[in-house]
């Protein structure tokens, strides 16, 4: 393992933060896999999985079984990790401006397109190398201002040249689920099967430029911009939601790390027998068909249906109970689907998002992700 420490500017004079990057395998070898943990810094299961994974990678490297390169960022957000307020960590939003740490990543497609204009050919491999260099050059010319912007550029610079990017997150309370681009669904299916994902959510564009799309969607955009040339989708990125925030458990983390190693074997970065793929627990669901459950009133939130339940259209998923009058307001599903995530607090306020269903009937538009 080769470890390096990269500096971030602080918010005031005399302060700074660092990001530790751990590299395994041969520098520059393919496939290159980038894995980062807890971009939302209060999503702790990812950091435990990263620790388990580092142990596997150290052993595999010592045994000469790493034929690709793996870049591991075990703590992707030192800014959010420092945001402890009255004993609670607030790692999803930057307290300086309220922005989500996993939104507003740089959109590099236009700058990359200008750089490759007139230079593409009928050689797909040459085009891949050309585009990777163009994306890296475009990123190097950015001039971030705030610490969070510096962090986003740094993380993208580590990932933009990878063949696979795995961004490890979790939800409040959830079953295992994944997000990826629609054209990558088939390539991501083995990962979903190995992790035991209950939902594989896909979109051509989900909105607000999250990290996974910032590194992979430029390839789809350039393919559309230059249809006369072969442009592979050479950066395949996935957001992996490792269940819920309270699912910090050695057995679960060991299982997840083993699944990620099996996937790296499947992807050709680790030598050995190809892993058997378990049966798929789900089929890809368009992100636009995900139904958010919203609180119509304030009160005590009581779920009627457990995580992972198949919910019918019109079925009541939860009650919101007025603790003074005892009046219960039901929260029903419009279209039905799999209840794959829900909030951890049990006090609801009007307009709160209470949970998410992976359905088939609804078709939303606009920004498709949670705030």
Short mmCIF file of C-alpha atoms in Angstrom, two decimals:
data_model
loop_
_atom_site.label_atom_id
_atom_site.label_comp_id
_atom_site.label_asym_id
_atom_site.label_seq_id
_atom_site.Cartn_x
_atom_site.Cartn_y
_atom_site.Cartn_z
CA UNK A 1 0.00 0.00 0.00
CA UNK A 2 1.19 3.48 -0.86
CA UNK A 3 -0.42 6.18 1.25
CA UNK A 4 -0.43 9.91 0.56
CA UNK A 5 -1.90 12.86 2.40
CA UNK A 6 -3.46 15.66 0.37
CA UNK A 7 -4.12 19.05 1.91
CA UNK A 8 -7.27 21.13 1.79
CA UNK A 9 -7.37 24.82 2.66
CA UNK A 10 -9.00 25.79 5.90
CA UNK A 11 -11.85 28.22 6.40
CA UNK A 12 -9.64 30.63 8.36
CA UNK A 13 -5.95 31.41 8.54
CA UNK A 14 -3.86 28.82 10.31
CA UNK A 15 -6.27 25.90 9.74
CA UNK A 16 -6.25 23.11 7.20
CA UNK A 17 -7.62 19.62 6.65
CA UNK A 18 -6.22 16.59 4.86
CA UNK A 19 -7.50 13.71 2.76
CA UNK A 20 -5.69 10.37 3.00
CA UNK A 21 -5.44 8.34 -0.21
CA UNK A 22 -4.39 4.69 -0.14
CA UNK A 23 -3.19 3.09 -3.39
CA UNK A 24 -2.86 -0.62 -4.09
CA UNK A 25 -1.51 -2.53 -7.08
CA UNK A 26 0.56 -1.20 -9.95
CA UNK A 27 0.32 2.55 -10.65
CA UNK A 28 -1.37 3.11 -13.99
CA UNK A 29 -2.49 -0.50 -14.35
CA UNK A 30 -5.95 -1.30 -15.70
CA UNK A 31 -8.61 -1.70 -14.58
CA UNK A 32 -8.34 1.17 -12.15
CA UNK A 33 -10.97 1.18 -9.42
CA UNK A 34 -11.66 4.22 -7.26
CA UNK A 35 -13.50 3.63 -3.97
CA UNK A 36 -14.37 6.38 -1.52
CA UNK A 37 -16.23 6.30 1.77
CA UNK A 38 -18.59 8.70 3.50
CA UNK A 39 -18.76 11.72 1.24
CA UNK A 40 -21.73 12.37 3.49
CA UNK A 41 -19.59 12.29 6.60
CA UNK A 42 -22.32 11.08 8.97
CA UNK A 43 -22.83 7.91 6.92
CA UNK A 44 -20.49 5.81 9.02
CA UNK A 45 -21.01 2.24 7.66
CA UNK A 46 -18.95 3.18 4.60
CA UNK A 47 -15.87 3.96 6.70
CA UNK A 48 -16.03 0.58 8.43
CA UNK A 49 -16.37 -1.19 5.07
CA UNK A 50 -13.38 0.82 3.80
CA UNK A 51 -11.32 -0.39 6.77
CA UNK A 52 -12.25 -4.01 6.06
CA UNK A 53 -11.48 -3.48 2.39
CA UNK A 54 -8.05 -2.01 3.12
CA UNK A 55 -7.13 -5.19 4.97
CA UNK A 56 -8.20 -7.32 2.02
CA UNK A 57 -6.32 -5.14 -0.46
CA UNK A 58 -3.16 -5.18 1.64
CA UNK A 59 -3.24 -8.99 1.68
CA UNK A 60 -4.07 -9.30 -2.02
CA UNK A 61 -1.25 -6.94 -2.94
CA UNK A 62 1.23 -8.92 -0.81
CA UNK A 63 0.10 -12.13 -2.53
CA UNK A 64 0.56 -10.60 -5.98
CA UNK A 65 -3.12 -10.96 -6.81
CA UNK A 66 -3.81 -7.33 -7.66
CA UNK A 67 -3.40 -6.91 -11.41
CA UNK A 68 -5.15 -3.55 -11.59
CA UNK A 69 -4.88 -0.47 -9.43
CA UNK A 70 -7.24 0.34 -6.56
CA UNK A 71 -7.45 3.84 -5.10
CA UNK A 72 -9.14 3.91 -1.69
CA UNK A 73 -10.22 7.10 0.11
CA UNK A 74 -11.32 5.87 3.55
CA UNK A 75 -12.56 9.30 4.72
CA UNK A 76 -13.79 11.31 1.75
CA UNK A 77 -15.06 14.33 3.68
CA UNK A 78 -12.92 15.68 6.52
CA UNK A 79 -14.95 18.91 6.42
CA UNK A 80 -18.21 17.19 7.25
CA UNK A 81 -16.49 14.93 9.77
CA UNK A 82 -15.53 18.02 11.80
CA UNK A 83 -19.11 19.35 11.94
CA UNK A 84 -20.18 18.18 15.38
CA UNK A 85 -23.01 20.36 16.73
CA UNK A 86 -24.32 19.79 20.26
CA UNK A 87 -23.07 16.23 20.19
CA UNK A 88 -24.51 15.30 16.78
CA UNK A 89 -22.49 15.04 13.60
CA UNK A 90 -24.00 16.97 10.68
CA UNK A 91 -22.10 15.57 7.73
CA UNK A 92 -24.55 15.81 4.83
CA UNK A 93 -24.60 19.58 4.41
CA UNK A 94 -21.81 22.14 4.59
CA UNK A 95 -22.60 24.33 7.59
CA UNK A 96 -20.97 27.35 5.94
CA UNK A 97 -23.58 27.59 3.17
CA UNK A 98 -26.07 24.72 3.64
CA UNK A 99 -25.09 22.93 0.43
CA UNK A 100 -25.16 19.17 0.12
CA UNK A 101 -21.64 17.75 -0.05
CA UNK A 102 -22.78 15.35 -2.80
CA UNK A 103 -24.21 17.97 -5.14
CA UNK A 104 -22.81 20.64 -7.47
CA UNK A 105 -19.74 18.76 -8.64
CA UNK A 106 -18.04 20.28 -11.70
CA UNK A 107 -19.63 19.49 -15.07
CA UNK A 108 -16.67 18.79 -17.35
CA UNK A 109 -18.35 17.69 -20.57
CA UNK A 110 -18.35 21.07 -22.40
CA UNK A 111 -14.68 21.76 -21.68
CA UNK A 112 -13.70 18.21 -22.60
CA UNK A 113 -15.69 18.41 -25.85
CA UNK A 114 -13.80 21.56 -26.85
CA UNK A 115 -10.49 19.81 -26.20
CA UNK A 116 -11.25 16.68 -28.24
CA UNK A 117 -12.99 18.46 -31.12
CA UNK A 118 -11.25 17.43 -34.35
CA UNK A 119 -8.98 14.92 -32.58
CA UNK A 120 -11.24 11.86 -32.23
CA UNK A 121 -10.80 8.87 -34.52
CA UNK A 122 -12.20 5.42 -35.28
CA UNK A 123 -9.93 3.95 -32.58
CA UNK A 124 -12.02 3.51 -29.41
CA UNK A 125 -8.97 2.96 -27.19
CA UNK A 126 -7.30 6.11 -28.48
CA UNK A 127 -10.52 8.06 -27.96
CA UNK A 128 -10.72 6.81 -24.38
CA UNK A 129 -7.18 7.98 -23.62
CA UNK A 130 -7.84 11.32 -25.31
CA UNK A 131 -11.03 11.94 -23.37
CA UNK A 132 -9.48 10.95 -20.04
CA UNK A 133 -6.69 13.46 -20.63
CA UNK A 134 -9.20 16.14 -21.68
CA UNK A 135 -11.28 15.62 -18.54
CA UNK A 136 -8.20 15.77 -16.33
CA UNK A 137 -6.98 18.94 -18.08
CA UNK A 138 -10.37 20.61 -17.71
CA UNK A 139 -10.40 19.75 -14.02
CA UNK A 140 -6.86 21.03 -13.48
CA UNK A 141 -7.86 24.45 -14.80
CA UNK A 142 -10.66 24.90 -12.28
CA UNK A 143 -10.11 27.48 -9.56
CA UNK A 144 -12.16 26.42 -6.53
CA UNK A 145 -12.77 29.01 -3.85
CA UNK A 146 -14.30 27.40 -0.76
CA UNK A 147 -12.92 24.38 1.12
CA UNK A 148 -15.88 22.29 -0.07
CA UNK A 149 -15.17 23.24 -3.69
CA UNK A 150 -11.52 22.28 -3.21
CA UNK A 151 -12.64 18.93 -1.80
CA UNK A 152 -14.92 18.26 -4.76
CA UNK A 153 -12.18 19.04 -7.29
CA UNK A 154 -9.71 16.88 -5.37
CA UNK A 155 -12.04 13.87 -5.23
CA UNK A 156 -12.88 14.21 -8.91
CA UNK A 157 -9.18 14.42 -9.81
CA UNK A 158 -8.64 11.09 -8.06
CA UNK A 159 -11.60 9.41 -9.77
CA UNK A 160 -11.91 10.92 -13.24
CA UNK A 161 -9.41 8.51 -14.81
CA UNK A 162 -10.83 5.34 -13.24
CA UNK A 163 -12.57 2.49 -15.03
CA UNK A 164 -14.86 1.94 -12.04
CA UNK A 165 -15.90 4.40 -9.33
CA UNK A 166 -17.68 3.12 -6.21
CA UNK A 167 -19.01 5.88 -3.96
CA UNK A 168 -19.95 4.31 -0.61
CA UNK A 169 -22.88 5.92 1.23
CA UNK A 170 -25.88 4.87 3.32
CA UNK A 171 -29.39 6.20 3.97
CA UNK A 172 -31.14 6.96 7.27
CA UNK A 173 -32.72 3.49 7.45
CA UNK A 174 -32.58 1.33 4.34
CA UNK A 175 -31.99 -1.96 2.64
CA UNK A 176 -28.97 -2.24 0.37
CA UNK A 177 -29.52 -0.30 -2.85
CA UNK A 178 -27.51 1.28 -5.69
CA UNK A 179 -27.70 4.27 -8.03
CA UNK A 180 -26.12 4.41 -11.48
CA UNK A 181 -26.61 5.76 -14.99
CA UNK A 182 -29.25 4.04 -17.11
CA UNK A 183 -26.78 2.87 -19.80
CA UNK A 184 -24.58 1.33 -17.09
CA UNK A 185 -27.30 -0.85 -15.55
CA UNK A 186 -26.20 -4.05 -17.27
CA UNK A 187 -22.55 -3.54 -16.31
CA UNK A 188 -23.52 -2.78 -12.70
CA UNK A 189 -25.86 -5.78 -12.37
CA UNK A 190 -23.09 -8.16 -11.10
CA UNK A 191 -22.21 -5.70 -8.33
CA UNK A 192 -25.87 -5.46 -7.35
CA UNK A 193 -26.12 -9.24 -7.19
CA UNK A 194 -22.93 -9.67 -5.15
CA UNK A 195 -23.99 -7.00 -2.64
CA UNK A 196 -27.53 -8.34 -2.39
CA UNK A 197 -29.09 -5.06 -3.51
CA UNK A 198 -32.86 -4.78 -3.17
CA UNK A 199 -33.06 -1.84 -5.58
CA UNK A 200 -30.95 -0.69 -8.53
CA UNK A 201 -32.02 2.85 -9.37
CA UNK A 202 -31.09 4.31 -12.75
CA UNK A 203 -31.29 7.68 -14.47
CA UNK A 204 -29.80 9.42 -17.47
CA UNK A 205 -29.53 12.51 -15.28
CA UNK A 206 -30.78 12.74 -11.72
CA UNK A 207 -30.15 16.46 -11.21
CA UNK A 208 -27.81 18.69 -9.19
CA UNK A 209 -24.59 16.96 -10.37
CA UNK A 210 -23.81 14.35 -7.68
CA UNK A 211 -20.31 12.86 -7.60
CA UNK A 212 -21.06 9.59 -9.38
CA UNK A 213 -22.66 11.31 -12.36
CA UNK A 214 -19.99 14.02 -12.48
CA UNK A 215 -17.35 11.41 -13.34
CA UNK A 216 -19.41 9.11 -15.58
CA UNK A 217 -22.04 11.22 -17.34
CA UNK A 218 -19.52 13.23 -19.41
CA UNK A 219 -18.81 10.03 -21.34
CA UNK A 220 -22.47 9.68 -22.27
CA UNK A 221 -22.63 13.37 -23.17
CA UNK A 222 -19.55 13.13 -25.40
CA UNK A 223 -20.91 10.01 -27.06
CA UNK A 224 -24.06 11.98 -27.88
CA UNK A 225 -22.04 15.00 -29.00
CA UNK A 226 -19.81 12.96 -31.35
CA UNK A 227 -21.98 10.04 -32.54
CA UNK A 228 -19.73 9.40 -35.55
CA UNK A 229 -16.87 8.17 -33.32
CA UNK A 230 -16.64 5.12 -31.02
CA UNK A 231 -16.68 6.43 -27.44
CA UNK A 232 -17.00 3.73 -24.78
CA UNK A 233 -18.56 4.52 -21.41
CA UNK A 234 -15.12 4.17 -19.90
CA UNK A 235 -15.86 5.47 -16.40
CA UNK A 236 -18.59 3.37 -14.81
CA UNK A 237 -19.68 4.85 -11.50
CA UNK A 238 -22.07 3.60 -8.84
CA UNK A 239 -23.38 5.05 -5.60
CA UNK A 240 -23.59 2.17 -3.13
CA UNK A 241 -26.04 2.71 -0.27
CA UNK A 242 -24.87 0.44 2.55
CA UNK A 243 -28.26 0.16 4.28
CA UNK A 244 -28.83 2.65 7.15
CA UNK A 245 -26.75 4.88 9.41
CA UNK A 246 -27.12 2.55 12.39
CA UNK A 247 -25.96 -0.51 10.41
CA UNK A 248 -22.40 -0.30 11.70
CA UNK A 249 -21.68 -3.96 12.30
CA UNK A 250 -18.61 -6.16 11.84
CA UNK A 251 -20.52 -8.99 10.18
CA UNK A 252 -22.30 -6.69 7.72
CA UNK A 253 -19.09 -4.83 6.92
CA UNK A 254 -17.18 -8.08 6.39
CA UNK A 255 -19.93 -9.29 4.07
CA UNK A 256 -19.88 -6.05 2.08
CA UNK A 257 -16.08 -5.95 1.82
CA UNK A 258 -16.05 -9.56 0.62
CA UNK A 259 -18.65 -8.69 -2.00
CA UNK A 260 -16.56 -5.73 -3.21
CA UNK A 261 -13.48 -7.95 -3.51
CA UNK A 262 -15.56 -10.47 -5.46
CA UNK A 263 -16.69 -7.67 -7.75
CA UNK A 264 -13.12 -6.52 -8.28
CA UNK A 265 -12.30 -10.09 -9.29
CA UNK A 266 -15.25 -10.03 -11.69
CA UNK A 267 -13.98 -6.69 -13.06
CA UNK A 268 -10.49 -8.10 -13.66
CA UNK A 269 -8.59 -6.13 -11.00
CA UNK A 270 -7.99 -9.20 -8.80
CA UNK A 271 -6.81 -12.59 -10.03
CA UNK A 272 -8.56 -15.79 -9.04
CA UNK A 273 -11.61 -17.86 -9.80
CA UNK A 274 -14.58 -15.89 -11.03
CA UNK A 275 -17.11 -15.51 -8.22
CA UNK A 276 -20.50 -17.13 -8.52
CA UNK A 277 -23.15 -14.46 -8.89
CA UNK A 278 -26.10 -14.86 -6.51
CA UNK A 279 -29.60 -14.51 -7.96
CA UNK A 280 -30.68 -10.93 -8.56
CA UNK A 281 -32.99 -9.57 -5.87
CA UNK A 282 -34.27 -6.79 -8.12
CA UNK A 283 -34.42 -5.41 -11.62
CA UNK A 284 -33.34 -1.87 -12.51
CA UNK A 285 -35.89 0.78 -11.55
CA UNK A 286 -35.94 4.18 -13.25
CA UNK A 287 -35.22 6.83 -10.65
CA UNK A 288 -38.16 8.80 -12.00
CA UNK A 289 -40.41 5.96 -10.79
CA UNK A 290 -39.22 6.24 -7.19
CA UNK A 291 -42.08 7.47 -5.02
CA UNK A 292 -41.16 9.76 -2.12
CA UNK A 293 -43.52 9.49 0.85
CA UNK A 294 -44.25 12.95 2.29
CA UNK A 295 -45.72 13.86 5.66
CA UNK A 296 -49.12 15.58 5.37
CA UNK A 297 -49.17 16.59 9.04
CA UNK A 298 -47.09 16.86 12.19
CA UNK A 299 -46.98 14.17 14.84
CA UNK A 300 -45.47 10.90 15.99
CA UNK A 301 -44.44 8.77 13.03
CA UNK A 302 -45.36 5.10 13.27
CA UNK A 303 -44.48 2.85 10.33
CA UNK A 304 -46.88 0.06 9.47
CA UNK A 305 -44.66 -1.58 6.87
CA UNK A 306 -41.06 -2.73 7.43
CA UNK A 307 -38.08 -1.94 5.26
CA UNK A 308 -37.95 -4.18 2.20
CA UNK A 309 -41.73 -4.65 2.15
CA UNK A 310 -43.61 -4.78 -1.13
CA UNK A 311 -46.29 -2.08 -0.86
CA UNK A 312 -49.45 -2.01 -2.95
CA UNK A 313 -50.89 1.13 -4.51
CA UNK A 314 -53.11 2.84 -1.93
CA UNK A 315 -51.67 0.84 0.98
CA UNK A 316 -51.01 2.70 4.22
CA UNK A 317 -47.29 2.71 4.98
CA UNK A 318 -47.29 4.80 8.16
CA UNK A 319 -49.48 6.76 10.57
CA UNK A 320 -48.79 10.23 11.90
CA UNK A 321 -50.40 10.53 15.32
CA UNK A 322 -51.23 13.79 17.08
CA UNK A 323 -49.98 13.11 20.64
CA UNK A 324 -52.53 15.55 22.11
CA UNK A 325 -55.73 14.43 20.36
CA UNK A 326 -54.74 10.94 19.28
CA UNK A 327 -55.91 11.64 15.74
CA UNK A 328 -54.06 9.46 13.22
CA UNK A 329 -53.32 10.72 9.72
CA UNK A 330 -52.44 7.87 7.32
CA UNK A 331 -49.58 8.05 4.84
CA UNK A 332 -50.46 5.92 1.81
CA UNK A 333 -48.54 4.98 -1.30
CA UNK A 334 -49.84 6.28 -4.61
CA UNK A 335 -48.23 3.80 -6.95
CA UNK A 336 -46.81 1.05 -4.75
CA UNK A 337 -43.36 -0.50 -4.84
CA UNK A 338 -40.55 -1.69 -2.60
CA UNK A 339 -40.02 0.33 0.58
CA UNK A 340 -36.24 0.63 0.36
CA UNK A 341 -35.52 3.65 2.61
CA UNK A 342 -37.11 5.67 5.37
CA UNK A 343 -36.08 8.38 7.85
CA UNK A 344 -34.71 7.47 11.25
CA UNK A 345 -36.51 10.07 13.34
CA UNK A 346 -40.02 9.28 14.54
CA UNK A 347 -41.37 12.82 14.70
CA UNK A 348 -42.84 14.09 11.44
CA UNK A 349 -43.43 17.64 10.25
CA UNK A 350 -45.53 18.71 7.26
CA UNK A 351 -43.60 18.28 4.03
CA UNK A 352 -40.96 15.96 5.52
CA UNK A 353 -39.85 13.15 3.26
CA UNK A 354 -40.59 9.99 5.25
CA UNK A 355 -39.47 7.21 2.94
CA UNK A 356 -38.90 6.04 -0.62
CA UNK A 357 -40.52 3.33 -2.71
CA UNK A 358 -38.94 1.77 -5.79
CA UNK A 359 -42.04 1.57 -7.96
CA UNK A 360 -43.03 1.13 -11.57
CA UNK A 361 -46.04 3.39 -12.17
CA UNK A 362 -45.04 6.94 -11.28
CA UNK A 363 -42.98 9.19 -13.54
CA UNK A 364 -41.40 12.18 -11.83
CA UNK A 365 -39.36 14.90 -13.50
CA UNK A 366 -36.88 17.55 -12.41
CA UNK A 367 -34.38 16.82 -9.63
CA UNK A 368 -34.89 13.18 -8.70
CA UNK A 369 -32.65 12.89 -5.64
CA UNK A 370 -33.36 13.71 -2.01
CA UNK A 371 -32.18 17.16 -0.89
#
